[in-house]
């Protein structure tokens, strides 16, 4: 470096003095050659050390420089995520739960029936009974019964009335979902004999918005379970080291179960490394502080310290938790929708998997993609109401997938799957927790230490494995 390029000593001293710091001569020598922004460095010092330091020494600056080295570039060029939908808990007071529940179902019906109407020509149930015998209706499935002969009778309900519908043989139908049925009225016009079942589905052809393809990548992970004895620290550190090298990565999205929580399942205490929930978050934050150069988007899961009922509010709704995390962490609800580099992402932990498994044959935690396809088909993230997943009726149904996303990101299954369904990228990146005793008893075989790297410009995705040292 030529002499002329060296910084002026007086300028350095003045800048630090303005911020209330004295400066060790060694630091001056170091900073004379520093090419980055001194202003940013001083701001960083204040952020990290505040008033606890009077004389800035080499060790202080070195620690900060290594952070800034990673933090600087993507931070400036990569904008924070644009939050499209994130729900906070106290949206409405449930003075009359009954009414809120009715509103929830009406909202669900209105939104999803609109989608189904583009696929079939349906009539309101009240009028369907009196017109042509070839008819289609749209309604919420209010009951499902299997007859001794193996047929299925479902009751469909819309705001005008109810209609029993008979399906011959097995049918992919869930309680409380909104479906369309085309068929023929029975002779007595009391019920509909189904010929075609129509889900709202993801349209096969969508108008692709022309969007500026920004060269930027995102990493999708889930179920870190910090605080668990089974948390896989070594692979996690490998992941962080890798991430520090990747200047193209602008975002890391975590789909819930950040910590292992307390009292989530019987006997969990034995498997906990940290038995205090806030300490678990402190532990998580300490690891995440190492990746200050990316925007981290965190959605909660059933192990996290917010209410279980969906939509689960953002972790930032607990101020003790929000305070622990650095500014590059953005908290959203579960489910939530946001946009990064022009791509629309829906993140949802996946609690409803628990209810889908068993209701639709062939579904298991081992194949998260199949579960995610069932949700997309229904344009709803938690179709069954009042089974094991608690849902907080807030008048509006936040689990309806109103706009088809570019990416649907889930967790919860602790298994991995990445695929495309009708143009939507489905991502489930597994977990960072080895098998727990509880999972072993229930025959759940996790696939840990994976991260999905997505190039947001080309939408090419790749699953990376950090389980073993390469
Ligand atoms: Fe989990
Ligand atoms: Zn979970």
GROMACS .gro file of C-alpha atoms and ligand atoms in nm:
model
  472
    1UNK     CA    1   0.000   0.000   0.000
    2UNK     CA    2   0.136   0.340  -0.093
    3UNK     CA    3   0.184   0.600   0.178
    4UNK     CA    4  -0.071   0.828   0.022
    5UNK     CA    5  -0.338   0.565   0.079
    6UNK     CA    6  -0.291   0.558   0.453
    7UNK     CA    7  -0.560   0.714   0.666
    8UNK     CA    8  -0.498   1.028   0.858
    9UNK     CA    9  -0.423   0.960   1.225
   10UNK     CA   10  -0.605   1.271   1.346
   11UNK     CA   11  -0.917   1.167   1.157
   12UNK     CA   12  -0.916   0.827   1.326
   13UNK     CA   13  -0.868   0.972   1.673
   14UNK     CA   14  -1.145   1.227   1.619
   15UNK     CA   15  -1.396   0.968   1.498
   16UNK     CA   16  -1.339   0.753   1.802
   17UNK     CA   17  -1.346   1.050   2.036
   18UNK     CA   18  -1.682   1.154   1.893
   19UNK     CA   19  -1.817   0.813   1.990
   20UNK     CA   20  -1.673   0.848   2.341
   21UNK     CA   21  -1.370   0.624   2.300
   22UNK     CA   22  -1.000   0.672   2.352
   23UNK     CA   23  -0.782   0.470   2.127
   24UNK     CA   24  -0.466   0.268   2.183
   25UNK     CA   25  -0.171   0.364   1.954
   26UNK     CA   26  -0.157   0.005   1.830
   27UNK     CA   27  -0.514   0.040   1.703
   28UNK     CA   28  -0.427   0.359   1.520
   29UNK     CA   29  -0.148   0.177   1.338
   30UNK     CA   30  -0.391  -0.102   1.249
   31UNK     CA   31  -0.664   0.129   1.127
   32UNK     CA   32  -0.440   0.341   0.910
   33UNK     CA   33  -0.442   0.053   0.667
   34UNK     CA   34  -0.809  -0.031   0.713
   35UNK     CA   35  -1.002   0.012   0.390
   36UNK     CA   36  -1.355  -0.031   0.520
   37UNK     CA   37  -1.582   0.230   0.670
   38UNK     CA   38  -1.451   0.361   1.003
   39UNK     CA   39  -1.796   0.493   1.083
   40UNK     CA   40  -1.937   0.142   1.059
   41UNK     CA   41  -1.657   0.011   1.276
   42UNK     CA   42  -1.725   0.266   1.548
   43UNK     CA   43  -2.095   0.190   1.534
   44UNK     CA   44  -2.015  -0.177   1.566
   45UNK     CA   45  -1.799  -0.105   1.873
   46UNK     CA   46  -2.085   0.077   2.038
   47UNK     CA   47  -2.321  -0.206   1.956
   48UNK     CA   48  -2.094  -0.473   2.101
   49UNK     CA   49  -1.916  -0.297   2.389
   50UNK     CA   50  -2.131   0.008   2.463
   51UNK     CA   51  -1.985   0.205   2.753
   52UNK     CA   52  -1.803  -0.091   2.901
   53UNK     CA   53  -1.485   0.004   2.716
   54UNK     CA   54  -1.301   0.330   2.758
   55UNK     CA   55  -0.982   0.267   2.571
   56UNK     CA   56  -1.026   0.068   2.253
   57UNK     CA   57  -0.756  -0.194   2.223
   58UNK     CA   58  -0.637  -0.413   1.941
   59UNK     CA   59  -0.832  -0.715   2.069
   60UNK     CA   60  -1.160  -0.521   2.058
   61UNK     CA   61  -1.107  -0.410   1.704
   62UNK     CA   62  -0.984  -0.744   1.579
   63UNK     CA   63  -1.294  -0.918   1.707
   64UNK     CA   64  -1.511  -0.666   1.534
   65UNK     CA   65  -1.317  -0.662   1.211
   66UNK     CA   66  -1.356  -1.033   1.161
   67UNK     CA   67  -1.730  -0.988   1.211
   68UNK     CA   68  -1.754  -0.693   0.978
   69UNK     CA   69  -1.556  -0.875   0.716
   70UNK     CA   70  -1.838  -1.118   0.686
   71UNK     CA   71  -2.116  -0.882   0.773
   72UNK     CA   72  -2.039  -0.601   0.538
   73UNK     CA   73  -2.113  -0.692   0.183
   74UNK     CA   74  -2.436  -0.887   0.159
   75UNK     CA   75  -2.584  -0.670   0.433
   76UNK     CA   76  -2.570  -0.362   0.219
   77UNK     CA   77  -2.677  -0.520  -0.107
   78UNK     CA   78  -2.936  -0.767   0.017
   79UNK     CA   79  -3.257  -0.604   0.137
   80UNK     CA   80  -3.438  -0.753   0.435
   81UNK     CA   81  -3.728  -0.989   0.358
   82UNK     CA   82  -4.052  -0.817   0.264
   83UNK     CA   83  -4.304  -0.960   0.508
   84UNK     CA   84  -4.633  -1.022   0.329
   85UNK     CA   85  -4.826  -1.201   0.601
   86UNK     CA   86  -4.733  -1.253   0.962
   87UNK     CA   87  -4.991  -1.277   1.237
   88UNK     CA   88  -4.956  -1.155   1.588
   89UNK     CA   89  -5.148  -1.324   1.866
   90UNK     CA   90  -5.388  -1.068   1.999
   91UNK     CA   91  -5.542  -0.985   1.662
   92UNK     CA   92  -5.898  -1.003   1.794
   93UNK     CA   93  -6.044  -1.072   2.132
   94UNK     CA   94  -6.231  -1.402   2.136
   95UNK     CA   95  -6.526  -1.271   2.338
   96UNK     CA   96  -6.759  -1.496   2.144
   97UNK     CA   97  -6.560  -1.798   2.035
   98UNK     CA   98  -6.864  -1.943   1.865
   99UNK     CA   99  -6.897  -1.649   1.631
  100UNK     CA  100  -6.526  -1.638   1.561
  101UNK     CA  101  -6.534  -2.004   1.468
  102UNK     CA  102  -6.826  -1.949   1.234
  103UNK     CA  103  -6.640  -1.655   1.080
  104UNK     CA  104  -6.331  -1.872   1.038
  105UNK     CA  105  -6.524  -2.134   0.844
  106UNK     CA  106  -6.709  -1.877   0.638
  107UNK     CA  107  -6.382  -1.708   0.548
  108UNK     CA  108  -6.233  -2.046   0.456
  109UNK     CA  109  -6.535  -2.127   0.243
  110UNK     CA  110  -6.535  -1.791   0.066
  111UNK     CA  111  -6.166  -1.795  -0.019
  112UNK     CA  112  -6.140  -2.156  -0.131
  113UNK     CA  113  -6.474  -2.180  -0.310
  114UNK     CA  114  -6.358  -1.889  -0.525
  115UNK     CA  115  -6.062  -2.101  -0.638
  116UNK     CA  116  -6.277  -2.408  -0.702
  117UNK     CA  117  -6.526  -2.202  -0.908
  118UNK     CA  118  -6.257  -2.153  -1.169
  119UNK     CA  119  -6.248  -2.532  -1.210
  120UNK     CA  120  -6.617  -2.634  -1.197
  121UNK     CA  121  -6.949  -2.469  -1.261
  122UNK     CA  122  -7.113  -2.507  -0.920
  123UNK     CA  123  -7.451  -2.398  -0.786
  124UNK     CA  124  -7.546  -2.302  -0.429
  125UNK     CA  125  -7.661  -2.616  -0.245
  126UNK     CA  126  -8.012  -2.480  -0.187
  127UNK     CA  127  -8.072  -2.442  -0.562
  128UNK     CA  128  -7.878  -2.750  -0.664
  129UNK     CA  129  -8.153  -2.975  -0.528
  130UNK     CA  130  -8.421  -2.836  -0.756
  131UNK     CA  131  -8.253  -2.786  -1.093
  132UNK     CA  132  -8.088  -3.017  -1.342
  133UNK     CA  133  -7.997  -3.359  -1.203
  134UNK     CA  134  -7.641  -3.322  -1.334
  135UNK     CA  135  -7.503  -3.071  -1.092
  136UNK     CA  136  -7.195  -2.951  -0.905
  137UNK     CA  137  -7.172  -2.799  -0.559
  138UNK     CA  138  -6.898  -2.658  -0.337
  139UNK     CA  139  -6.900  -2.696   0.039
  140UNK     CA  140  -6.716  -2.760   0.362
  141UNK     CA  141  -6.698  -3.126   0.456
  142UNK     CA  142  -6.888  -3.133   0.785
  143UNK     CA  143  -6.897  -3.510   0.835
  144UNK     CA  144  -6.759  -3.827   0.679
  145UNK     CA  145  -6.912  -4.171   0.737
  146UNK     CA  146  -6.826  -4.504   0.586
  147UNK     CA  147  -7.116  -4.733   0.501
  148UNK     CA  148  -7.110  -5.108   0.552
  149UNK     CA  149  -7.094  -5.150   0.176
  150UNK     CA  150  -6.773  -4.946   0.163
  151UNK     CA  151  -6.917  -4.627   0.021
  152UNK     CA  152  -6.843  -4.295   0.181
  153UNK     CA  153  -7.110  -4.045   0.267
  154UNK     CA  154  -6.991  -3.690   0.327
  155UNK     CA  155  -7.202  -3.398   0.428
  156UNK     CA  156  -7.123  -3.080   0.236
  157UNK     CA  157  -7.222  -2.746   0.373
  158UNK     CA  158  -7.232  -2.402   0.212
  159UNK     CA  159  -7.397  -2.081   0.338
  160UNK     CA  160  -7.729  -2.185   0.173
  161UNK     CA  161  -7.766  -2.541   0.301
  162UNK     CA  162  -7.630  -2.892   0.336
  163UNK     CA  163  -7.612  -3.185   0.097
  164UNK     CA  164  -7.516  -3.547   0.157
  165UNK     CA  165  -7.275  -3.672  -0.109
  166UNK     CA  166  -7.208  -4.038  -0.180
  167UNK     CA  167  -6.867  -4.151  -0.300
  168UNK     CA  168  -6.823  -4.505  -0.419
  169UNK     CA  169  -6.502  -4.645  -0.274
  170UNK     CA  170  -6.211  -4.462  -0.118
  171UNK     CA  171  -6.184  -4.092  -0.162
  172UNK     CA  172  -5.917  -3.837  -0.070
  173UNK     CA  173  -6.134  -3.633   0.159
  174UNK     CA  174  -6.070  -3.460   0.492
  175UNK     CA  175  -6.304  -3.324   0.751
  176UNK     CA  176  -6.345  -2.943   0.738
  177UNK     CA  177  -6.185  -2.899   0.398
  178UNK     CA  178  -6.361  -2.714   0.116
  179UNK     CA  179  -6.420  -2.924  -0.195
  180UNK     CA  180  -6.623  -2.920  -0.511
  181UNK     CA  181  -6.822  -3.225  -0.620
  182UNK     CA  182  -6.973  -3.279  -0.961
  183UNK     CA  183  -7.228  -3.558  -0.992
  184UNK     CA  184  -7.586  -3.661  -1.033
  185UNK     CA  185  -7.877  -3.617  -0.792
  186UNK     CA  186  -8.043  -3.930  -0.654
  187UNK     CA  187  -8.398  -4.001  -0.773
  188UNK     CA  188  -8.548  -3.850  -0.459
  189UNK     CA  189  -8.314  -3.548  -0.505
  190UNK     CA  190  -8.200  -3.583  -0.145
  191UNK     CA  191  -7.836  -3.659  -0.210
  192UNK     CA  192  -7.565  -3.626  -0.471
  193UNK     CA  193  -7.389  -3.924  -0.623
  194UNK     CA  194  -7.034  -3.804  -0.678
  195UNK     CA  195  -6.864  -3.843  -1.012
  196UNK     CA  196  -6.577  -3.603  -0.967
  197UNK     CA  197  -6.411  -3.458  -0.659
  198UNK     CA  198  -6.244  -3.121  -0.715
  199UNK     CA  199  -5.983  -2.968  -0.489
  200UNK     CA  200  -5.887  -2.603  -0.533
  201UNK     CA  201  -5.540  -2.717  -0.648
  202UNK     CA  202  -5.248  -2.519  -0.776
  203UNK     CA  203  -5.322  -2.411  -1.133
  204UNK     CA  204  -5.105  -2.591  -1.388
  205UNK     CA  205  -5.034  -2.275  -1.578
  206UNK     CA  206  -4.964  -1.961  -1.393
  207UNK     CA  207  -4.882  -1.624  -1.528
  208UNK     CA  208  -4.515  -1.599  -1.446
  209UNK     CA  209  -4.440  -1.248  -1.336
  210UNK     CA  210  -4.135  -1.112  -1.504
  211UNK     CA  211  -3.912  -1.034  -1.213
  212UNK     CA  212  -3.563  -0.901  -1.202
  213UNK     CA  213  -3.357  -1.209  -1.129
  214UNK     CA  214  -3.123  -1.096  -0.859
  215UNK     CA  215  -2.816  -1.307  -0.808
  216UNK     CA  216  -2.878  -1.415  -0.454
  217UNK     CA  217  -2.927  -1.743  -0.273
  218UNK     CA  218  -3.124  -1.858   0.027
  219UNK     CA  219  -3.064  -2.146   0.264
  220UNK     CA  220  -3.355  -2.336   0.415
  221UNK     CA  221  -3.318  -2.527   0.739
  222UNK     CA  222  -3.550  -2.641   1.014
  223UNK     CA  223  -3.588  -2.793   1.359
  224UNK     CA  224  -3.253  -2.692   1.505
  225UNK     CA  225  -3.370  -2.794   1.855
  226UNK     CA  226  -3.103  -2.592   2.040
  227UNK     CA  227  -3.091  -2.702   2.402
  228UNK     CA  228  -3.141  -3.070   2.329
  229UNK     CA  229  -2.868  -3.319   2.421
  230UNK     CA  230  -2.914  -3.451   2.071
  231UNK     CA  231  -2.836  -3.118   1.905
  232UNK     CA  232  -2.562  -3.197   1.652
  233UNK     CA  233  -2.307  -2.931   1.730
  234UNK     CA  234  -2.018  -3.043   1.513
  235UNK     CA  235  -2.215  -3.064   1.188
  236UNK     CA  236  -2.381  -2.734   1.279
  237UNK     CA  237  -2.039  -2.569   1.310
  238UNK     CA  238  -1.943  -2.712   0.971
  239UNK     CA  239  -2.260  -2.561   0.829
  240UNK     CA  240  -2.179  -2.220   0.982
  241UNK     CA  241  -1.821  -2.233   0.852
  242UNK     CA  242  -1.954  -2.312   0.507
  243UNK     CA  243  -2.210  -2.033   0.530
  244UNK     CA  244  -1.943  -1.780   0.621
  245UNK     CA  245  -1.767  -1.855   0.294
  246UNK     CA  246  -2.080  -1.817   0.082
  247UNK     CA  247  -2.111  -1.452  -0.001
  248UNK     CA  248  -2.395  -1.532  -0.244
  249UNK     CA  249  -2.624  -1.637   0.041
  250UNK     CA  250  -2.841  -1.349   0.154
  251UNK     CA  251  -3.105  -1.532   0.357
  252UNK     CA  252  -3.139  -1.822   0.596
  253UNK     CA  253  -3.494  -1.939   0.663
  254UNK     CA  254  -3.571  -2.155   0.968
  255UNK     CA  255  -3.908  -2.333   0.973
  256UNK     CA  256  -3.959  -2.370   1.347
  257UNK     CA  257  -3.855  -2.570   1.651
  258UNK     CA  258  -3.559  -2.338   1.703
  259UNK     CA  259  -3.518  -2.474   2.054
  260UNK     CA  260  -3.618  -2.805   2.208
  261UNK     CA  261  -3.846  -2.635   2.461
  262UNK     CA  262  -3.959  -2.761   2.799
  263UNK     CA  263  -4.222  -3.023   2.874
  264UNK     CA  264  -4.317  -3.079   2.511
  265UNK     CA  265  -4.342  -3.457   2.550
  266UNK     CA  266  -4.327  -3.695   2.846
  267UNK     CA  267  -3.973  -3.759   2.972
  268UNK     CA  268  -3.820  -3.473   2.772
  269UNK     CA  269  -3.621  -3.342   3.074
  270UNK     CA  270  -3.381  -3.635   3.048
  271UNK     CA  271  -3.293  -3.537   2.693
  272UNK     CA  272  -3.233  -3.170   2.765
  273UNK     CA  273  -2.890  -3.015   2.784
  274UNK     CA  274  -3.042  -2.684   2.896
  275UNK     CA  275  -3.351  -2.691   3.116
  276UNK     CA  276  -3.437  -2.324   3.103
  277UNK     CA  277  -3.630  -2.204   2.800
  278UNK     CA  278  -3.466  -1.860   2.786
  279UNK     CA  279  -3.123  -2.015   2.818
  280UNK     CA  280  -3.210  -2.234   2.524
  281UNK     CA  281  -3.280  -1.921   2.320
  282UNK     CA  282  -2.957  -1.761   2.449
  283UNK     CA  283  -2.776  -2.069   2.327
  284UNK     CA  284  -2.947  -2.045   1.987
  285UNK     CA  285  -2.870  -1.674   1.960
  286UNK     CA  286  -2.502  -1.732   2.041
  287UNK     CA  287  -2.477  -1.965   1.741
  288UNK     CA  288  -2.677  -1.739   1.514
  289UNK     CA  289  -2.464  -1.437   1.606
  290UNK     CA  290  -2.190  -1.599   1.402
  291UNK     CA  291  -2.385  -1.538   1.085
  292UNK     CA  292  -2.444  -1.167   1.095
  293UNK     CA  293  -2.392  -1.123   0.722
  294UNK     CA  294  -2.727  -1.281   0.623
  295UNK     CA  295  -3.089  -1.208   0.698
  296UNK     CA  296  -3.225  -1.485   0.919
  297UNK     CA  297  -3.599  -1.544   0.904
  298UNK     CA  298  -3.738  -1.746   1.194
  299UNK     CA  299  -4.084  -1.897   1.213
  300UNK     CA  300  -4.189  -2.084   1.530
  301UNK     CA  301  -4.277  -2.451   1.579
  302UNK     CA  302  -4.452  -2.661   1.840
  303UNK     CA  303  -4.135  -2.679   2.054
  304UNK     CA  304  -4.101  -2.301   2.070
  305UNK     CA  305  -4.210  -2.069   2.351
  306UNK     CA  306  -4.517  -1.920   2.187
  307UNK     CA  307  -4.874  -2.049   2.203
  308UNK     CA  308  -4.935  -2.379   2.028
  309UNK     CA  309  -5.255  -2.268   1.860
  310UNK     CA  310  -5.214  -2.168   1.498
  311UNK     CA  311  -5.136  -1.922   1.363
  312UNK     CA  312  -4.842  -1.933   1.603
  313UNK     CA  313  -4.730  -1.575   1.667
  314UNK     CA  314  -4.372  -1.466   1.594
  315UNK     CA  315  -4.116  -1.539   1.868
  316UNK     CA  316  -4.061  -1.164   1.887
  317UNK     CA  317  -4.401  -1.143   2.060
  318UNK     CA  318  -4.209  -1.263   2.368
  319UNK     CA  319  -3.992  -0.960   2.446
  320UNK     CA  320  -3.741  -1.163   2.652
  321UNK     CA  321  -3.671  -1.369   2.341
  322UNK     CA  322  -3.669  -1.085   2.090
  323UNK     CA  323  -3.403  -0.900   2.293
  324UNK     CA  324  -3.159  -1.189   2.277
  325UNK     CA  325  -3.126  -1.202   1.900
  326UNK     CA  326  -2.921  -0.973   1.675
  327UNK     CA  327  -3.086  -0.732   1.434
  328UNK     CA  328  -3.042  -0.947   1.126
  329UNK     CA  329  -3.298  -1.192   1.267
  330UNK     CA  330  -3.654  -1.137   1.143
  331UNK     CA  331  -3.932  -1.316   1.329
  332UNK     CA  332  -4.251  -1.422   1.153
  333UNK     CA  333  -4.553  -1.630   1.252
  334UNK     CA  334  -4.630  -1.989   1.150
  335UNK     CA  335  -4.766  -1.985   0.890
  336UNK     CA  336  -4.629  -1.667   0.732
  337UNK     CA  337  -4.555  -1.535   0.385
  338UNK     CA  338  -4.267  -1.315   0.277
  339UNK     CA  339  -4.070  -1.219  -0.028
  340UNK     CA  340  -3.696  -1.249  -0.080
  341UNK     CA  341  -3.527  -1.139  -0.403
  342UNK     CA  342  -3.869  -1.122  -0.565
  343UNK     CA  343  -3.962  -1.479  -0.470
  344UNK     CA  344  -4.266  -1.551  -0.259
  345UNK     CA  345  -4.208  -1.792   0.027
  346UNK     CA  346  -4.463  -1.949   0.260
  347UNK     CA  347  -4.314  -2.090   0.576
  348UNK     CA  348  -4.518  -2.322   0.796
  349UNK     CA  349  -4.380  -2.551   1.063
  350UNK     CA  350  -4.604  -2.844   0.970
  351UNK     CA  351  -4.794  -2.937   1.285
  352UNK     CA  352  -5.091  -3.037   1.069
  353UNK     CA  353  -4.885  -3.333   0.941
  354UNK     CA  354  -4.979  -3.501   1.271
  355UNK     CA  355  -5.345  -3.488   1.173
  356UNK     CA  356  -5.307  -3.575   0.805
  357UNK     CA  357  -5.112  -3.891   0.879
  358UNK     CA  358  -5.368  -4.157   0.947
  359UNK     CA  359  -5.646  -3.971   0.766
  360UNK     CA  360  -5.505  -4.012   0.417
  361UNK     CA  361  -5.359  -4.356   0.341
  362UNK     CA  362  -4.992  -4.367   0.242
  363UNK     CA  363  -4.879  -4.060   0.433
  364UNK     CA  364  -4.594  -4.074   0.683
  365UNK     CA  365  -4.329  -3.854   0.842
  366UNK     CA  366  -4.076  -4.035   0.624
  367UNK     CA  367  -4.211  -3.863   0.312
  368UNK     CA  368  -4.270  -3.497   0.392
  369UNK     CA  369  -4.323  -3.405   0.027
  370UNK     CA  370  -4.640  -3.613   0.001
  371UNK     CA  371  -4.776  -3.434   0.305
  372UNK     CA  372  -4.690  -3.096   0.160
  373UNK     CA  373  -4.856  -3.181  -0.172
  374UNK     CA  374  -5.180  -3.266   0.011
  375UNK     CA  375  -5.172  -2.922   0.174
  376UNK     CA  376  -5.102  -2.740  -0.151
  377UNK     CA  377  -5.377  -2.928  -0.337
  378UNK     CA  378  -5.620  -2.809  -0.072
  379UNK     CA  379  -5.471  -2.460  -0.068
  380UNK     CA  380  -5.482  -2.495   0.307
  381UNK     CA  381  -5.206  -2.558   0.560
  382UNK     CA  382  -5.415  -2.714   0.839
  383UNK     CA  383  -5.746  -2.837   0.696
  384UNK     CA  384  -5.874  -3.044   0.988
  385UNK     CA  385  -6.014  -2.838   1.274
  386UNK     CA  386  -6.014  -2.960   1.633
  387UNK     CA  387  -5.805  -3.274   1.602
  388UNK     CA  388  -5.456  -3.262   1.759
  389UNK     CA  389  -5.345  -2.926   1.613
  390UNK     CA  390  -5.502  -2.642   1.806
  391UNK     CA  391  -5.630  -2.359   1.588
  392UNK     CA  392  -5.712  -2.019   1.733
  393UNK     CA  393  -6.024  -1.892   1.560
  394UNK     CA  394  -5.958  -1.529   1.479
  395UNK     CA  395  -6.244  -1.469   1.241
  396UNK     CA  396  -6.013  -1.493   0.943
  397UNK     CA  397  -5.861  -1.820   0.824
  398UNK     CA  398  -5.488  -1.752   0.808
  399UNK     CA  399  -5.404  -2.102   0.692
  400UNK     CA  400  -5.560  -2.061   0.347
  401UNK     CA  401  -5.292  -2.050   0.077
  402UNK     CA  402  -5.444  -1.754  -0.103
  403UNK     CA  403  -5.160  -1.685  -0.339
  404UNK     CA  404  -4.955  -1.970  -0.477
  405UNK     CA  405  -4.598  -1.924  -0.350
  406UNK     CA  406  -4.271  -1.991  -0.530
  407UNK     CA  407  -4.152  -2.187  -0.227
  408UNK     CA  408  -4.338  -2.376   0.044
  409UNK     CA  409  -4.102  -2.442   0.332
  410UNK     CA  410  -4.198  -2.678   0.615
  411UNK     CA  411  -4.021  -2.866   0.894
  412UNK     CA  412  -4.157  -3.077   1.177
  413UNK     CA  413  -4.113  -3.417   1.008
  414UNK     CA  414  -3.736  -3.417   1.076
  415UNK     CA  415  -3.696  -3.579   0.735
  416UNK     CA  416  -3.581  -3.433   0.408
  417UNK     CA  417  -3.754  -3.375   0.079
  418UNK     CA  418  -3.710  -3.123  -0.197
  419UNK     CA  419  -3.920  -3.131  -0.514
  420UNK     CA  420  -4.139  -2.928  -0.740
  421UNK     CA  421  -4.516  -2.958  -0.752
  422UNK     CA  422  -4.695  -2.768  -1.029
  423UNK     CA  423  -4.418  -2.511  -1.032
  424UNK     CA  424  -4.398  -2.469  -0.654
  425UNK     CA  425  -4.072  -2.566  -0.487
  426UNK     CA  426  -4.139  -2.779  -0.181
  427UNK     CA  427  -3.864  -2.780   0.079
  428UNK     CA  428  -3.833  -2.974   0.398
  429UNK     CA  429  -3.479  -2.970   0.530
  430UNK     CA  430  -3.506  -3.206   0.824
  431UNK     CA  431  -3.340  -3.127   1.153
  432UNK     CA  432  -3.016  -3.069   1.346
  433UNK     CA  433  -3.113  -3.312   1.619
  434UNK     CA  434  -3.021  -3.680   1.631
  435UNK     CA  435  -3.287  -3.935   1.716
  436UNK     CA  436  -3.436  -3.886   2.061
  437UNK     CA  437  -3.552  -4.173   2.282
  438UNK     CA  438  -3.905  -4.051   2.229
  439UNK     CA  439  -3.867  -4.071   1.852
  440UNK     CA  440  -3.705  -4.411   1.878
  441UNK     CA  441  -4.008  -4.542   2.064
  442UNK     CA  442  -4.234  -4.403   1.794
  443UNK     CA  443  -4.018  -4.531   1.511
  444UNK     CA  444  -3.930  -4.190   1.377
  445UNK     CA  445  -3.600  -4.195   1.191
  446UNK     CA  446  -3.469  -3.839   1.150
  447UNK     CA  447  -3.254  -3.724   0.859
  448UNK     CA  448  -3.034  -3.462   1.026
  449UNK     CA  449  -2.779  -3.198   0.923
  450UNK     CA  450  -2.916  -3.102   0.583
  451UNK     CA  451  -2.956  -2.756   0.438
  452UNK     CA  452  -3.125  -2.667   0.112
  453UNK     CA  453  -2.942  -2.409  -0.095
  454UNK     CA  454  -3.167  -2.226  -0.341
  455UNK     CA  455  -3.045  -1.993  -0.612
  456UNK     CA  456  -3.324  -1.735  -0.610
  457UNK     CA  457  -3.245  -1.618  -0.963
  458UNK     CA  458  -3.257  -1.958  -1.134
  459UNK     CA  459  -3.467  -2.137  -0.868
  460UNK     CA  460  -3.224  -2.429  -0.874
  461UNK     CA  461  -3.219  -2.609  -0.541
  462UNK     CA  462  -2.963  -2.841  -0.389
  463UNK     CA  463  -2.967  -3.036  -0.064
  464UNK     CA  464  -2.634  -3.018   0.118
  465UNK     CA  465  -2.529  -3.271   0.377
  466UNK     CA  466  -2.318  -3.157   0.673
  467UNK     CA  467  -2.350  -3.480   0.867
  468UNK     CA  468  -1.995  -3.597   0.799
  469UNK     CA  469  -1.674  -3.397   0.759
  470UNK     CA  470  -1.593  -3.374   0.391
  471LIG    FE1  471  -3.902  -3.051   1.546
  472LIG    ZN1  472  -4.220  -2.976   1.530
   0.00000   0.00000   0.00000
